[in-house]
C-alpha cells in the first residue's frame, strides 16, 4: 500500500493522537509532527489556565498545521497529530493540504476521561475534555478518512489504522 502523503491523526484530548501518530509514522516510514507544538504561547497559556480556545485562537494555529502538513507531504509524506474536532477546522487544514486523509481516534468517554486524569505534565487539563467532546463533529461521509477505536494498545491501534487506510485506497 502506498500511504496517503498527508495524514492527520485527529480526536479529542487523551485519545492518544501523539502516540498513535508516532507509531503510525514508524510503520509507514514518514515523519510526524504534534500540532500541540505548533500552538502560540498565548494559546498554550490559555489552555493551561483551563480556558477553552475560541475559533479566533484556532485559525492561525490551523493555518500553521495545514502548512506543516502540506510541506511534509510535498517532501514524501507527513503525519500530523491534531485535534481537528470540527468540520470547519478540517476544512481549514485542507486549504493547505487538500488531499489530507483523517484518522479519527475514537473511544468511549469514560476511557478518555480516565486517560486524561492519569496524564501528567500536559498543558491540556482533564477538565477541558467535556468541552472538546461537545464540539467534536465526526467525519462527514464526503470527508476522506477512517475511524479507529483507541481502546486497544497503541501498537494495535496503529495496525488497525494502517489496515483501514489501505482498505480505503
Short mmCIF file of C-alpha atoms in Angstrom, two decimals:
data_model
loop_
_atom_site.label_atom_id
_atom_site.label_comp_id
_atom_site.label_asym_id
_atom_site.label_seq_id
_atom_site.Cartn_x
_atom_site.Cartn_y
_atom_site.Cartn_z
CA UNK A 1 0.00 0.00 0.00
CA UNK A 2 1.18 3.49 -0.76
CA UNK A 3 0.08 5.55 2.22
CA UNK A 4 -1.58 8.91 1.74
CA UNK A 5 1.05 11.67 1.65
CA UNK A 6 -0.85 13.82 4.17
CA UNK A 7 -2.41 12.17 7.23
CA UNK A 8 -3.99 13.91 10.21
CA UNK A 9 -4.46 11.78 13.33
CA UNK A 10 -7.41 13.55 14.95
CA UNK A 11 -9.53 13.33 18.07
CA UNK A 12 -10.16 14.83 21.47
CA UNK A 13 -7.59 15.29 24.18
CA UNK A 14 -6.33 11.99 25.68
CA UNK A 15 -7.37 9.93 22.64
CA UNK A 16 -3.69 9.14 22.08
CA UNK A 17 -3.09 11.28 18.99
CA UNK A 18 0.63 11.74 19.59
CA UNK A 19 1.27 8.10 20.50
CA UNK A 20 -0.71 6.78 17.55
CA UNK A 21 0.80 9.32 15.13
CA UNK A 22 4.31 8.29 16.21
CA UNK A 23 3.53 4.58 15.85
CA UNK A 24 1.80 5.12 12.50
CA UNK A 25 4.72 7.24 11.24
CA UNK A 26 7.15 4.49 12.21
CA UNK A 27 5.10 1.85 10.39
CA UNK A 28 4.73 3.99 7.27
CA UNK A 29 8.28 5.38 7.30
CA UNK A 30 7.29 9.05 7.27
CA UNK A 31 7.88 11.90 9.73
CA UNK A 32 5.23 13.23 12.05
CA UNK A 33 4.57 16.43 14.00
CA UNK A 34 2.45 17.16 17.03
CA UNK A 35 0.16 20.12 16.37
CA UNK A 36 0.26 20.90 20.10
CA UNK A 37 3.82 22.07 19.49
CA UNK A 38 2.56 24.48 16.83
CA UNK A 39 0.28 26.46 19.18
CA UNK A 40 1.21 30.03 20.00
CA UNK A 41 2.40 30.80 23.53
CA UNK A 42 -0.89 32.65 24.12
CA UNK A 43 -2.93 29.56 23.19
CA UNK A 44 -0.86 27.31 25.46
CA UNK A 45 -1.23 29.75 28.37
CA UNK A 46 -4.98 29.98 27.82
CA UNK A 47 -5.44 26.19 27.80
CA UNK A 48 -3.11 25.73 30.79
CA UNK A 49 -5.36 28.14 32.68
CA UNK A 50 -8.32 25.87 31.91
CA UNK A 51 -9.84 28.13 29.26
CA UNK A 52 -11.01 26.52 26.02
CA UNK A 53 -9.78 28.12 22.82
CA UNK A 54 -12.16 30.07 20.63
CA UNK A 55 -12.13 29.94 16.86
CA UNK A 56 -10.20 33.23 16.67
CA UNK A 57 -7.44 31.48 18.65
CA UNK A 58 -7.56 28.43 16.42
CA UNK A 59 -7.49 29.89 12.88
CA UNK A 60 -3.81 30.97 12.84
CA UNK A 61 -2.82 27.69 14.51
CA UNK A 62 -4.77 25.62 11.97
CA UNK A 63 -3.07 27.53 9.15
CA UNK A 64 0.32 26.53 10.58
CA UNK A 65 -0.90 22.93 10.95
CA UNK A 66 -2.09 22.84 7.34
CA UNK A 67 1.12 24.37 6.01
CA UNK A 68 3.25 21.94 8.05
CA UNK A 69 1.24 19.03 6.65
CA UNK A 70 1.48 20.34 3.08
CA UNK A 71 5.23 20.93 3.33
CA UNK A 72 5.80 17.42 4.68
CA UNK A 73 3.53 15.82 2.10
CA UNK A 74 5.44 17.60 -0.68
CA UNK A 75 8.65 16.06 0.70
CA UNK A 76 7.32 12.50 0.54
CA UNK A 77 4.78 12.17 3.34
CA UNK A 78 3.73 13.61 6.67
CA UNK A 79 1.54 12.79 9.63
CA UNK A 80 0.27 15.47 11.99
CA UNK A 81 -1.42 14.75 15.30
CA UNK A 82 -4.12 17.43 15.61
CA UNK A 83 -7.48 17.57 17.34
CA UNK A 84 -9.29 18.82 14.17
CA UNK A 85 -12.54 18.50 16.08
CA UNK A 86 -14.89 20.39 13.78
CA UNK A 87 -15.51 20.17 10.06
CA UNK A 88 -14.55 23.83 9.66
CA UNK A 89 -11.17 23.10 11.29
CA UNK A 90 -10.54 20.19 8.93
CA UNK A 91 -11.60 22.38 6.01
CA UNK A 92 -9.07 24.98 7.17
CA UNK A 93 -6.30 22.34 7.16
CA UNK A 94 -7.42 21.17 3.70
CA UNK A 95 -6.96 24.72 2.36
CA UNK A 96 -3.25 23.97 2.58
CA UNK A 97 -3.31 20.17 2.20
CA UNK A 98 -6.35 19.34 0.03
CA UNK A 99 -5.53 15.62 -0.16
CA UNK A 100 -5.31 15.18 3.61
CA UNK A 101 -6.74 11.95 5.00
CA UNK A 102 -8.02 11.98 8.58
CA UNK A 103 -7.64 9.12 11.06
CA UNK A 104 -10.25 9.83 13.74
CA UNK A 105 -9.33 8.22 17.05
CA UNK A 106 -12.46 7.30 18.96
CA UNK A 107 -13.19 5.76 22.37
CA UNK A 108 -15.95 5.81 24.97
CA UNK A 109 -15.98 8.96 27.12
CA UNK A 110 -15.10 7.05 30.29
CA UNK A 111 -11.93 5.67 28.64
CA UNK A 112 -10.90 9.16 27.52
CA UNK A 113 -11.67 10.68 30.94
CA UNK A 114 -9.57 8.04 32.72
CA UNK A 115 -6.66 8.66 30.34
CA UNK A 116 -6.92 12.44 30.75
CA UNK A 117 -6.97 12.13 34.54
CA UNK A 118 -3.89 9.89 34.50
CA UNK A 119 -1.76 12.24 32.37
CA UNK A 120 0.88 14.38 34.00
CA UNK A 121 2.83 17.28 32.58
CA UNK A 122 0.41 18.06 29.74
CA UNK A 123 -0.84 21.63 29.26
CA UNK A 124 -4.39 20.46 28.46
CA UNK A 125 -6.20 19.82 31.75
CA UNK A 126 -8.65 16.93 32.03
CA UNK A 127 -11.39 19.47 32.76
CA UNK A 128 -11.40 20.56 29.10
CA UNK A 129 -12.31 17.08 27.79
CA UNK A 130 -16.03 17.82 28.11
CA UNK A 131 -15.71 21.00 26.02
CA UNK A 132 -13.84 19.06 23.32
CA UNK A 133 -16.44 16.29 23.24
CA UNK A 134 -19.17 18.94 22.98
CA UNK A 135 -17.71 20.45 19.79
CA UNK A 136 -16.49 17.20 18.18
CA UNK A 137 -18.02 16.68 14.74
CA UNK A 138 -17.42 13.19 13.33
CA UNK A 139 -16.03 12.88 9.83
CA UNK A 140 -18.67 13.52 7.21
CA UNK A 141 -19.38 10.94 4.51
CA UNK A 142 -17.71 13.24 1.97
CA UNK A 143 -14.51 13.62 4.04
CA UNK A 144 -11.53 11.43 3.30
CA UNK A 145 -10.80 9.46 6.43
CA UNK A 146 -11.27 6.49 8.72
CA UNK A 147 -12.40 5.97 12.31
CA UNK A 148 -10.24 3.84 14.60
CA UNK A 149 -11.07 2.62 18.12
CA UNK A 150 -8.28 3.58 20.54
CA UNK A 151 -9.29 1.33 23.39
CA UNK A 152 -6.65 -1.33 22.47
CA UNK A 153 -2.88 -0.80 22.97
CA UNK A 154 -1.17 1.77 20.72
CA UNK A 155 0.57 -0.84 18.52
CA UNK A 156 -2.80 -2.47 17.77
CA UNK A 157 -4.39 0.90 17.06
CA UNK A 158 -1.60 1.80 14.62
CA UNK A 159 -2.01 -1.54 12.86
CA UNK A 160 -5.77 -1.03 12.69
CA UNK A 161 -5.18 2.45 11.18
CA UNK A 162 -2.80 1.02 8.55
CA UNK A 163 -5.41 -1.59 7.59
CA UNK A 164 -8.19 0.98 7.46
CA UNK A 165 -6.11 3.33 5.32
CA UNK A 166 -5.20 0.53 2.92
CA UNK A 167 -8.83 -0.62 2.63
CA UNK A 168 -9.95 2.88 1.65
CA UNK A 169 -7.37 3.10 -1.16
#
